mmCIF file of C-alpha atoms in Angstrom:
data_model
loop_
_atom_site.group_PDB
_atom_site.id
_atom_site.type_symbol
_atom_site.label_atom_id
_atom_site.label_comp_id
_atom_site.label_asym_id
_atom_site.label_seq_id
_atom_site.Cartn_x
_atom_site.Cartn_y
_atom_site.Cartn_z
ATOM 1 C CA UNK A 109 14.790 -10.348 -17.885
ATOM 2 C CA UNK A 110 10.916 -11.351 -17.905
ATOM 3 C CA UNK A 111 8.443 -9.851 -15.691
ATOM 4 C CA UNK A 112 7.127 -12.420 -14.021
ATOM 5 C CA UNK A 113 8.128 -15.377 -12.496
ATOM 6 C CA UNK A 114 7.077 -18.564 -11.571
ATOM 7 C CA UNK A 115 6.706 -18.555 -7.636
ATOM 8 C CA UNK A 116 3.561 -17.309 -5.571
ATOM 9 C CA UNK A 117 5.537 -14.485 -4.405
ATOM 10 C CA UNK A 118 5.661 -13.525 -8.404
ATOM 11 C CA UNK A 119 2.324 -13.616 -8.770
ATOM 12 C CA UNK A 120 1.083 -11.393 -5.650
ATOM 13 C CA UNK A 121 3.774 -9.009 -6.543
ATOM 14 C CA UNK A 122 1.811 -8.887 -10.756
ATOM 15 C CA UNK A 123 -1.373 -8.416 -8.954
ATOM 16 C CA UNK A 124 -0.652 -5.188 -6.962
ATOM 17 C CA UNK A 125 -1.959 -2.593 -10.157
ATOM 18 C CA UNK A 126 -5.430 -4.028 -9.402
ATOM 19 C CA UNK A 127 -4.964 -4.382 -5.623
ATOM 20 C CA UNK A 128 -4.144 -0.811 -5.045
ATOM 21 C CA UNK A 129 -7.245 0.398 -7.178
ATOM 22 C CA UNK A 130 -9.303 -1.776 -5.407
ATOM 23 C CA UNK A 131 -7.929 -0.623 -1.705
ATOM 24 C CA UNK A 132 -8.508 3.314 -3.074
ATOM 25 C CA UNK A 133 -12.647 1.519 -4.234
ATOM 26 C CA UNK A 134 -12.427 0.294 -0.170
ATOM 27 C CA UNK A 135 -11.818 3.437 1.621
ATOM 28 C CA UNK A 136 -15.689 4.742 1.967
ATOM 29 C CA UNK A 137 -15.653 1.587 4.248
ATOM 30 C CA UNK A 138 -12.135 2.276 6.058
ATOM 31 C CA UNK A 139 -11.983 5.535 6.584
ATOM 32 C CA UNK A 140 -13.266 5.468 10.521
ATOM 33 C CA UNK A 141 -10.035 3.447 11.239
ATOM 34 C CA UNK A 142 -7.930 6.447 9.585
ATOM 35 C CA UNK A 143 -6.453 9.597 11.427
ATOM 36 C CA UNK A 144 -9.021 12.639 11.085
ATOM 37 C CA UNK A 145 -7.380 16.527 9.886
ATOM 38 C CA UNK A 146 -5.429 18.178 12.801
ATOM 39 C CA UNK A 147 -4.751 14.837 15.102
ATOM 40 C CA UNK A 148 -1.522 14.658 16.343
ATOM 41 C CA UNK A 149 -1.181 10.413 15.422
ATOM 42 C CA UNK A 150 1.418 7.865 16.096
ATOM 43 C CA UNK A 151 1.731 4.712 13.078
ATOM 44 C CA UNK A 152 2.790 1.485 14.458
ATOM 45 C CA UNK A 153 4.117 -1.658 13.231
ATOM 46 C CA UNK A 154 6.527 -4.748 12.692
ATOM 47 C CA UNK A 155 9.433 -4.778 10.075
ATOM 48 C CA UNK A 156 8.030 -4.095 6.661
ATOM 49 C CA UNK A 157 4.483 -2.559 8.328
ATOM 50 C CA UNK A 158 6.746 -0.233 10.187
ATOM 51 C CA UNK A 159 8.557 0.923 6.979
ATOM 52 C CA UNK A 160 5.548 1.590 5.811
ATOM 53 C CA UNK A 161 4.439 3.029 8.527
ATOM 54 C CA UNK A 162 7.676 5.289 8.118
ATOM 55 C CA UNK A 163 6.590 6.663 4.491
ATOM 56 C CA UNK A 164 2.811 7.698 5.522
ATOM 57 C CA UNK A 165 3.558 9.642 8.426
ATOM 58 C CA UNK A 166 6.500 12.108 6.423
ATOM 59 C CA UNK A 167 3.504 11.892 3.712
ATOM 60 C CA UNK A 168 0.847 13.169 6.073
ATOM 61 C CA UNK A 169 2.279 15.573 8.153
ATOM 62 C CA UNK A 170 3.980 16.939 4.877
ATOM 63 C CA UNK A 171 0.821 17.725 3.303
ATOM 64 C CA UNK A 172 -0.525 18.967 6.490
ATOM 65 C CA UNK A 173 -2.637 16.806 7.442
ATOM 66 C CA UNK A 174 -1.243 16.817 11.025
ATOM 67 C CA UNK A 175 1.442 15.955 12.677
ATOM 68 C CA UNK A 176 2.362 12.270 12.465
ATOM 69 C CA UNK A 177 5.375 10.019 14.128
ATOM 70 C CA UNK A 178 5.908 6.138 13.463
ATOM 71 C CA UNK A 179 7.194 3.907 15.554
ATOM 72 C CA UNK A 180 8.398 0.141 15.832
ATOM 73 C CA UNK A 181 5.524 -0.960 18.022
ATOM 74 C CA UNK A 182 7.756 -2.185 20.557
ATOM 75 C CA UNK A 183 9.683 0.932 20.947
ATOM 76 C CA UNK A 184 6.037 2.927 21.611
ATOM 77 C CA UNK A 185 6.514 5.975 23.779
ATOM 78 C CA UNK A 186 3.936 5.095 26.231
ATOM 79 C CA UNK A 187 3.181 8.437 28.044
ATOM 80 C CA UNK A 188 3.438 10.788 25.529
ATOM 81 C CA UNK A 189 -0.023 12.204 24.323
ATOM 82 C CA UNK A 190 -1.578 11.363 20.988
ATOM 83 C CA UNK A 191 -4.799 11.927 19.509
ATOM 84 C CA UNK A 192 -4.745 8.531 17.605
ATOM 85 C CA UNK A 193 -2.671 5.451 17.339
ATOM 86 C CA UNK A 194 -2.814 3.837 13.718
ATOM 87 C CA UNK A 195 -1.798 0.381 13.868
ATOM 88 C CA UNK A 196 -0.674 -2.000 10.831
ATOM 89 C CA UNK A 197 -0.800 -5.643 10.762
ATOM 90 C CA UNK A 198 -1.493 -8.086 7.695
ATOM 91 C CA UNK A 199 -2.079 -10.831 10.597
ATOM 92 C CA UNK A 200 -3.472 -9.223 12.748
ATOM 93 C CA UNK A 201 -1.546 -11.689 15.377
ATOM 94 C CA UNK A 202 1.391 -10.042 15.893
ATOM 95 C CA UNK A 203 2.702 -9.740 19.414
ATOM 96 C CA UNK A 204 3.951 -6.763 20.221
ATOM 97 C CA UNK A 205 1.318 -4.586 18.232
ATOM 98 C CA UNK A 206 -2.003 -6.315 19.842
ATOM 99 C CA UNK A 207 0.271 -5.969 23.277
ATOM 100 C CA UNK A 208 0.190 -2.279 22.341
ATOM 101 C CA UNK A 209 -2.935 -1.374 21.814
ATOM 102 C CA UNK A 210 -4.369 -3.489 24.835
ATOM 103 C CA UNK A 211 -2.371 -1.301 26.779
ATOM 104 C CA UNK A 212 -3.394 1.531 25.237
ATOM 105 C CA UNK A 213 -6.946 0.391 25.273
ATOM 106 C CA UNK A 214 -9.541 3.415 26.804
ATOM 107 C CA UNK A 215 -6.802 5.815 27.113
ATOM 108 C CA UNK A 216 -6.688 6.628 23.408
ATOM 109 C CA UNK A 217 -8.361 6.351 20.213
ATOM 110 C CA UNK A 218 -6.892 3.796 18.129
ATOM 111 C CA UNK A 219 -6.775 2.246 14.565
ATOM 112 C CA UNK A 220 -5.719 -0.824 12.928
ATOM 113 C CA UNK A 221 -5.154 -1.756 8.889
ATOM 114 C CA UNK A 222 -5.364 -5.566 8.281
ATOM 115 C CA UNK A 223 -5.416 -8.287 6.045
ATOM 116 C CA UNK A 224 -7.812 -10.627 8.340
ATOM 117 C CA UNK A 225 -10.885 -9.728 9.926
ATOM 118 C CA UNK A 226 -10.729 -13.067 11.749
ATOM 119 C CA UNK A 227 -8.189 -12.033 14.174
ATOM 120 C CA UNK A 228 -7.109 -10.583 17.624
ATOM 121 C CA UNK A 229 -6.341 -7.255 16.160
ATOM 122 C CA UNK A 230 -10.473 -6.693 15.183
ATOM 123 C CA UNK A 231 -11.123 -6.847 19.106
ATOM 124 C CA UNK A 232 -7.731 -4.893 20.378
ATOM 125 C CA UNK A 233 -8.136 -1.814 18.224
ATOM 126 C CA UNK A 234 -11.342 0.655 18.411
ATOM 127 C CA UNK A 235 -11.541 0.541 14.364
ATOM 128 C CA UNK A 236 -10.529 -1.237 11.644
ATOM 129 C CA UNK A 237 -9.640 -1.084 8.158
ATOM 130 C CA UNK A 238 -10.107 -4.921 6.441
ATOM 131 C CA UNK A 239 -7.908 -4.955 3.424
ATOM 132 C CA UNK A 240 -8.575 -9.028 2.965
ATOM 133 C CA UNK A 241 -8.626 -8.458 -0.707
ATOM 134 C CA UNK A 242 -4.557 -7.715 -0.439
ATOM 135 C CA UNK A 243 -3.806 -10.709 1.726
ATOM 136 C CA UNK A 244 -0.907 -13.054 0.644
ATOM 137 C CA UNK A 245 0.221 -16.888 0.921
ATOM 138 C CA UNK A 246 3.906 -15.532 0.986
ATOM 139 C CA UNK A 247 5.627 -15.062 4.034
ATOM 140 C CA UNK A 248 7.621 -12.051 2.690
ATOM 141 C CA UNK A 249 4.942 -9.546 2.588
ATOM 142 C CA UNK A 250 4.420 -7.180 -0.814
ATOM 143 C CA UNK A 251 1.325 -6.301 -1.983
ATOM 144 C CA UNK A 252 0.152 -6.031 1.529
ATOM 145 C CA UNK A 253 1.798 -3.363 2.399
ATOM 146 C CA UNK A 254 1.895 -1.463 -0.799
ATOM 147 C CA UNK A 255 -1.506 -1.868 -0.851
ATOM 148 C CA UNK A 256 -1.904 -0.076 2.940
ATOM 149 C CA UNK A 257 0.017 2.844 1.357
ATOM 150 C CA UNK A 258 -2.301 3.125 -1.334
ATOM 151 C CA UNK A 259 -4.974 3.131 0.596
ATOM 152 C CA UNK A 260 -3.445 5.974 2.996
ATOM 153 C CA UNK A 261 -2.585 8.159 0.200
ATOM 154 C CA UNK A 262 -5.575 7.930 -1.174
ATOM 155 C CA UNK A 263 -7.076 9.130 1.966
ATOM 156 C CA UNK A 264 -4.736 11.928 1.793
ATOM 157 C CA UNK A 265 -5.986 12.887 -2.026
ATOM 158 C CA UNK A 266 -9.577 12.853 -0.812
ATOM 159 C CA UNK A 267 -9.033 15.295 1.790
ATOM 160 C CA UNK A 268 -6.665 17.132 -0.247
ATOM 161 C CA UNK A 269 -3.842 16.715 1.695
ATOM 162 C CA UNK A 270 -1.354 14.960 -0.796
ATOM 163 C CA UNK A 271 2.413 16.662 -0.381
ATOM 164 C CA UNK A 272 3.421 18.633 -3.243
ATOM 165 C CA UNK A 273 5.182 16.525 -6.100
ATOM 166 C CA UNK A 274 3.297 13.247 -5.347
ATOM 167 C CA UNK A 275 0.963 11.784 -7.750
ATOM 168 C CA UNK A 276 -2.435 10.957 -7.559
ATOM 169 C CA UNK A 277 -3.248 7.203 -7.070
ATOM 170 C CA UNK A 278 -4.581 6.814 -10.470
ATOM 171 C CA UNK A 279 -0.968 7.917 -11.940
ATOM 172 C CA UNK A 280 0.786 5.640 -9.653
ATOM 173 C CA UNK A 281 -1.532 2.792 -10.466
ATOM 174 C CA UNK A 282 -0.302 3.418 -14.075
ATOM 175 C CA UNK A 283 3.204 3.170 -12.876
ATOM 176 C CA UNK A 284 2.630 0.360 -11.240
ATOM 177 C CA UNK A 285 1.711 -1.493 -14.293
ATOM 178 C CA UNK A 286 4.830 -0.173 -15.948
ATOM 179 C CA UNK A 287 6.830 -1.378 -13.120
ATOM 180 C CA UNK A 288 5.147 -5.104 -12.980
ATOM 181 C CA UNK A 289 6.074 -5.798 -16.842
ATOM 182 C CA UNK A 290 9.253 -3.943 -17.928
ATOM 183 C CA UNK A 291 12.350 -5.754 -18.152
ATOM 184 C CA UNK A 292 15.135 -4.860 -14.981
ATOM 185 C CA UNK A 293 18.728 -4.688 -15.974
ATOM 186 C CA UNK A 294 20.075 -7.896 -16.047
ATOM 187 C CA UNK A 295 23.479 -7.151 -14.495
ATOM 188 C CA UNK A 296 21.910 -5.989 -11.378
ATOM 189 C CA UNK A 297 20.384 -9.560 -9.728
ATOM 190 C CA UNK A 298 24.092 -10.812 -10.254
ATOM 191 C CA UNK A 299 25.483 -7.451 -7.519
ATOM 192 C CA UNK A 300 27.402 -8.380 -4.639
ATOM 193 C CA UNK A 301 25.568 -5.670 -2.768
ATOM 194 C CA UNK A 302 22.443 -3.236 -2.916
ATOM 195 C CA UNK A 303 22.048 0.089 -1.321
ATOM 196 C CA UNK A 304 18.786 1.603 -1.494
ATOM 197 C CA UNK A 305 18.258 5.161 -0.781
ATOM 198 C CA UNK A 306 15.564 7.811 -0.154
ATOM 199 C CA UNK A 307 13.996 11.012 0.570
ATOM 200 C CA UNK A 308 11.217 12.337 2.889
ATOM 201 C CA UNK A 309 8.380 10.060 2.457
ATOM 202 C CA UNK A 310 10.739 7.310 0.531
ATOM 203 C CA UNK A 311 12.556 6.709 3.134
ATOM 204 C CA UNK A 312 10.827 4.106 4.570
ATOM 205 C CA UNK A 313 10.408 2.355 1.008
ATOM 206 C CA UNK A 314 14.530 2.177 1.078
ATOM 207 C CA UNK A 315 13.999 0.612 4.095
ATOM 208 C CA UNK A 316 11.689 -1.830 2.707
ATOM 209 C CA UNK A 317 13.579 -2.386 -0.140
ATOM 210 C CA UNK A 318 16.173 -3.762 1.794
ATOM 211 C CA UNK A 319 14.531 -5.494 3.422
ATOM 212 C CA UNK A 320 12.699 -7.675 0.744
ATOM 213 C CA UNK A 321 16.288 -8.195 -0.657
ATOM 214 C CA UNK A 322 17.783 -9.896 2.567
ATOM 215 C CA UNK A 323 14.536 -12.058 3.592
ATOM 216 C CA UNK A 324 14.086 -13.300 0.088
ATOM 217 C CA UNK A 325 17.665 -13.677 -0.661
ATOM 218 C CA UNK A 326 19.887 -13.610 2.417
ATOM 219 C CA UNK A 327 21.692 -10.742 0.527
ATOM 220 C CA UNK A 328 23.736 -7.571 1.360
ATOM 221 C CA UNK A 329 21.377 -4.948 1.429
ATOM 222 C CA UNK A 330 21.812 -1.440 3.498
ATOM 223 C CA UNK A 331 19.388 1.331 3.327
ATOM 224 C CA UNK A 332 19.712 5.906 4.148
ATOM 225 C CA UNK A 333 18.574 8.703 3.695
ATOM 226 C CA UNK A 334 20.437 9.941 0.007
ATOM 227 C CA UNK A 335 21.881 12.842 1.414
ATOM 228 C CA UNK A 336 23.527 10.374 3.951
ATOM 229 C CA UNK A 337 24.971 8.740 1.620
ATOM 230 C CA UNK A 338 28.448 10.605 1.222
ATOM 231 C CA UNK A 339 28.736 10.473 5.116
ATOM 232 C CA UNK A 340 30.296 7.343 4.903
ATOM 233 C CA UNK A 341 27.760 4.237 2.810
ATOM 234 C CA UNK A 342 29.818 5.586 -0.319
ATOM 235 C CA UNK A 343 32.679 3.899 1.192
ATOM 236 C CA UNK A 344 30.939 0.678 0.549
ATOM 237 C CA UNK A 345 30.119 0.951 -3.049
ATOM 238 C CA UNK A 346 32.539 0.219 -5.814
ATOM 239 C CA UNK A 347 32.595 -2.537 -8.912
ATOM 240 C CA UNK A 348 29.553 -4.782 -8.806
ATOM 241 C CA UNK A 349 27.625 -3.096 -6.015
ATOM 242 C CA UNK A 350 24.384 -1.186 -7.034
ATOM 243 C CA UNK A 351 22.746 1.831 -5.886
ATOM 244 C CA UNK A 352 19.403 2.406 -6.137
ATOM 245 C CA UNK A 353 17.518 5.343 -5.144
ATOM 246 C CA UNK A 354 13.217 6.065 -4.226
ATOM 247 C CA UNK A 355 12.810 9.598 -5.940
ATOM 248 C CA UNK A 356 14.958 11.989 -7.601
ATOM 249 C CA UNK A 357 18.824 12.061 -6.668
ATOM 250 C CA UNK A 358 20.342 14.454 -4.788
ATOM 251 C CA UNK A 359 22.201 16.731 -7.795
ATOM 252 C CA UNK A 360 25.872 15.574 -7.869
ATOM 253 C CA UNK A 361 24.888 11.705 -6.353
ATOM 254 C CA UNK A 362 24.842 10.254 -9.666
ATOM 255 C CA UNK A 363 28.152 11.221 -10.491
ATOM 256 C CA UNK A 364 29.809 10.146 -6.936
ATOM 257 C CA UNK A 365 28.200 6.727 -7.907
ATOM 258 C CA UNK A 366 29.967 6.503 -11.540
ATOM 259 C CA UNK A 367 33.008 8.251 -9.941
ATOM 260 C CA UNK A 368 33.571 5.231 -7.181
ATOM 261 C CA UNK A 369 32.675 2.796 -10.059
ATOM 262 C CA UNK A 370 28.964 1.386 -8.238
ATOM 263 C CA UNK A 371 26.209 0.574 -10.753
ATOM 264 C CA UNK A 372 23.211 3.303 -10.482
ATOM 265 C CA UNK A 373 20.072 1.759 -10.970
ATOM 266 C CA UNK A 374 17.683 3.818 -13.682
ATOM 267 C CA UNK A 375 14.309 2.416 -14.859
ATOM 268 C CA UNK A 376 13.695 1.937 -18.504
ATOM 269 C CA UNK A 377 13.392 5.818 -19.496
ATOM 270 C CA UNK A 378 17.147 5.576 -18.041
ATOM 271 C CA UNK A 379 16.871 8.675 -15.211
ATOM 272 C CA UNK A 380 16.842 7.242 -12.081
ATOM 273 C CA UNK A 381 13.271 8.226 -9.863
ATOM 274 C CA UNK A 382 11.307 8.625 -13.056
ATOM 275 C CA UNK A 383 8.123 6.471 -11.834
ATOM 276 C CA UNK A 384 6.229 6.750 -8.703
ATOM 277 C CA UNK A 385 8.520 5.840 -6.020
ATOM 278 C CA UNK A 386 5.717 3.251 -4.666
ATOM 279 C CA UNK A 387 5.682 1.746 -8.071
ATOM 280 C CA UNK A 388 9.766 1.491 -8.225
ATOM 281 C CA UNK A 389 9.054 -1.025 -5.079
ATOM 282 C CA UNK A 390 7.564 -3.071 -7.157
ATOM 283 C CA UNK A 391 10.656 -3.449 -9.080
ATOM 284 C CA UNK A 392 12.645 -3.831 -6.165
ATOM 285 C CA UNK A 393 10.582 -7.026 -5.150
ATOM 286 C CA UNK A 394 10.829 -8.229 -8.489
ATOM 287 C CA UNK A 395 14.874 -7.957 -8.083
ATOM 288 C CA UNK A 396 14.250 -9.699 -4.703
ATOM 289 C CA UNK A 397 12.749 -12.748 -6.043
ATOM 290 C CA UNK A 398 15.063 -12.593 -9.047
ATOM 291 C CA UNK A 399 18.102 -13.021 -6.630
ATOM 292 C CA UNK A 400 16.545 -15.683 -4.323
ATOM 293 C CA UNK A 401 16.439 -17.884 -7.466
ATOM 294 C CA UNK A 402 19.739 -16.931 -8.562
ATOM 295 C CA UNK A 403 21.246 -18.008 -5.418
ATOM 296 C CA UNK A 404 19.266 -20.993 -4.793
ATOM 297 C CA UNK A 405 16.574 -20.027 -2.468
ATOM 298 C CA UNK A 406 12.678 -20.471 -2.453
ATOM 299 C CA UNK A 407 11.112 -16.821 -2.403
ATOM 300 C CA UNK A 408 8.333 -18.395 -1.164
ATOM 301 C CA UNK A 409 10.093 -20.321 1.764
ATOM 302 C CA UNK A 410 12.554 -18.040 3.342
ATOM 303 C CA UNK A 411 14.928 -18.928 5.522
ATOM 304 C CA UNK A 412 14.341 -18.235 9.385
ATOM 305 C CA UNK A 413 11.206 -16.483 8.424
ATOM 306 C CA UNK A 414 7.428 -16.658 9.519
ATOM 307 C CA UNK A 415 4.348 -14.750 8.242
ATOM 308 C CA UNK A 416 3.681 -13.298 11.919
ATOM 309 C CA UNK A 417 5.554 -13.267 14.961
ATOM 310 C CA UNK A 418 3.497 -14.342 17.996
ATOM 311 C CA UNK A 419 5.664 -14.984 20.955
ATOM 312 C CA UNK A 420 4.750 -16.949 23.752
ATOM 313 C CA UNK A 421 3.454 -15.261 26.709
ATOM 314 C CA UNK A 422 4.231 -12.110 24.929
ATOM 315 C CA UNK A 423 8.043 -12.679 25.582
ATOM 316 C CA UNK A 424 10.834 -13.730 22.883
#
């Protein structure tokens, strides 16, 4: 199955090997926006910036950076005490974030990461890092928010603080331009369902995964942690449903797959969680654009879908 496609979506998905090197280049210029060693910080965000979100706190407070929680924005715990409040918005508009940090305005320093520096978000947050360079015409975000990641582990990296077992940037840049150009399984577009799985910091890209899947293609998608997975999700796969897992598998989870008769997803070395997990989203989106077409859908108009939600009087 070729690499790349024909939609806009295709293309800002291609361009994310050179995005991510260039957000690692930016972060002389970001780093006041970022958490500092030993703050206790809270990550917020909207769907696919809270997934994200997700993935960089497990990463920071695993590599002790300090300890680190992430939250929808709109589920905040206003009233418990943190030393920072990290913010991420390609928009910059969205509602419930810039709702957040106005209320959180003088009480607490705060951050934002964003893809427009002409928006509310520069005035809400105390600091913030302008990733314009990773900005998209698509609606479903993807190199956005891979490219916020990048930019947060390499942060980590440069103060020494990258968890044990994940690679440097550079090495998951390389994967990354593995991921854009080899060839996915062409059974797997045609599943009837996809269930993505992680651990510890992939988590959150399982989550994302998902995600991409059902606003791109109105699929079946679920998403858990992998040791979850035999607490009742294994129920659901069978004949023409795929697994796909963010890391190394649990020992034993490949052969519950094969036992039940599901389809486990391996790149092209064939052992599943062989390239950076960051990188492996990049295949997933590819797969997500793959099945819009199949099923007759516009990856670059989906259904239902805006780039930012900005509700009216900051109500729904």
């Amino acid at each position: 199955m070729s690499a790349i496609g024909s939609s806009r979506t295709s293309a800002e998905i291609a361009s994310q090997p050179a995005v991510w090197r260039q957000a690692a280049a930016s972060l002389p210029r970001q780093a006041s926006a970022l958490p500092r060693r030993g703050e206790r910080v809270a990550v917020v965000g909207c769907g696919t910036s809270w997934f994200m979100a997700q993935s960089y706190a497990v990463l920071r407070e695993t590599g002790g950076h300090g300890e680190t929680d992430a939250f929808a924005a709109s589920e905040f715990p206003v009233g418990r005490r943190y030393d920072r409040v990290l913010a991420i918005t390609r928009s910059g508009t969205t509602t419930e974030v810039l709702d957040l940090l106005h209320r959180l305005k003088g009480t607490v320093a705060t951050g934002a990461v964003t893809a427009d520096p002409d928006t509310p978000v520069m005035r809400a947050a105390d600091a913030v890092a302008v990733l314009d360079f990773a900005d998209e015409e698509s609606v479903v975000q993807t190199r956005f928010a891979t490219a916020n990641l990048a930019l947060l582990r390499a942060h980590l990296e440069s103060e020494n603080a990258l968890p044990a077992g994940v690679l440097p940037l550079d090495d998951a840049v390389r994967d990354a331009e593995r991921a854009v150009s080899e060839p996915l399984d062409a059974a797997v577009p045609g599943a009837e369902q996809f269930t993505f799985l992680g651990t510890g910091w992939t988590c959150g890209l399982a989550l994302e995964a998902a995600l991409k899947i059902r606003e791109a293609a109105g699929a079946w998608t679920e998403a858990y942690p992998a040791m979850e997975y035999r607490h009742g999700p294994i129920s659901i796969t069978g004949p023409g449903r795929v697994t796909w897992a963010f890391g190394r598998l649990p020992e034993g989870l490949a052969g519950d797959v094969d036992r039940v008769g599901g389809t486990l997803v391996a790149d092209s070395t064939g052992v599943a969680g062989s390239l950076d997990p960051l990188a492996d989203l990049i295949r997933a989106q590819r797969l997500a654009v793959v099945c819009a077409e199949a099923r007759g859908h516009d990856p670059d108009r989906p259904r239902n879908l805006t780039r930012s939600v900005v509700l009216e009087d900051g109500r729904a």
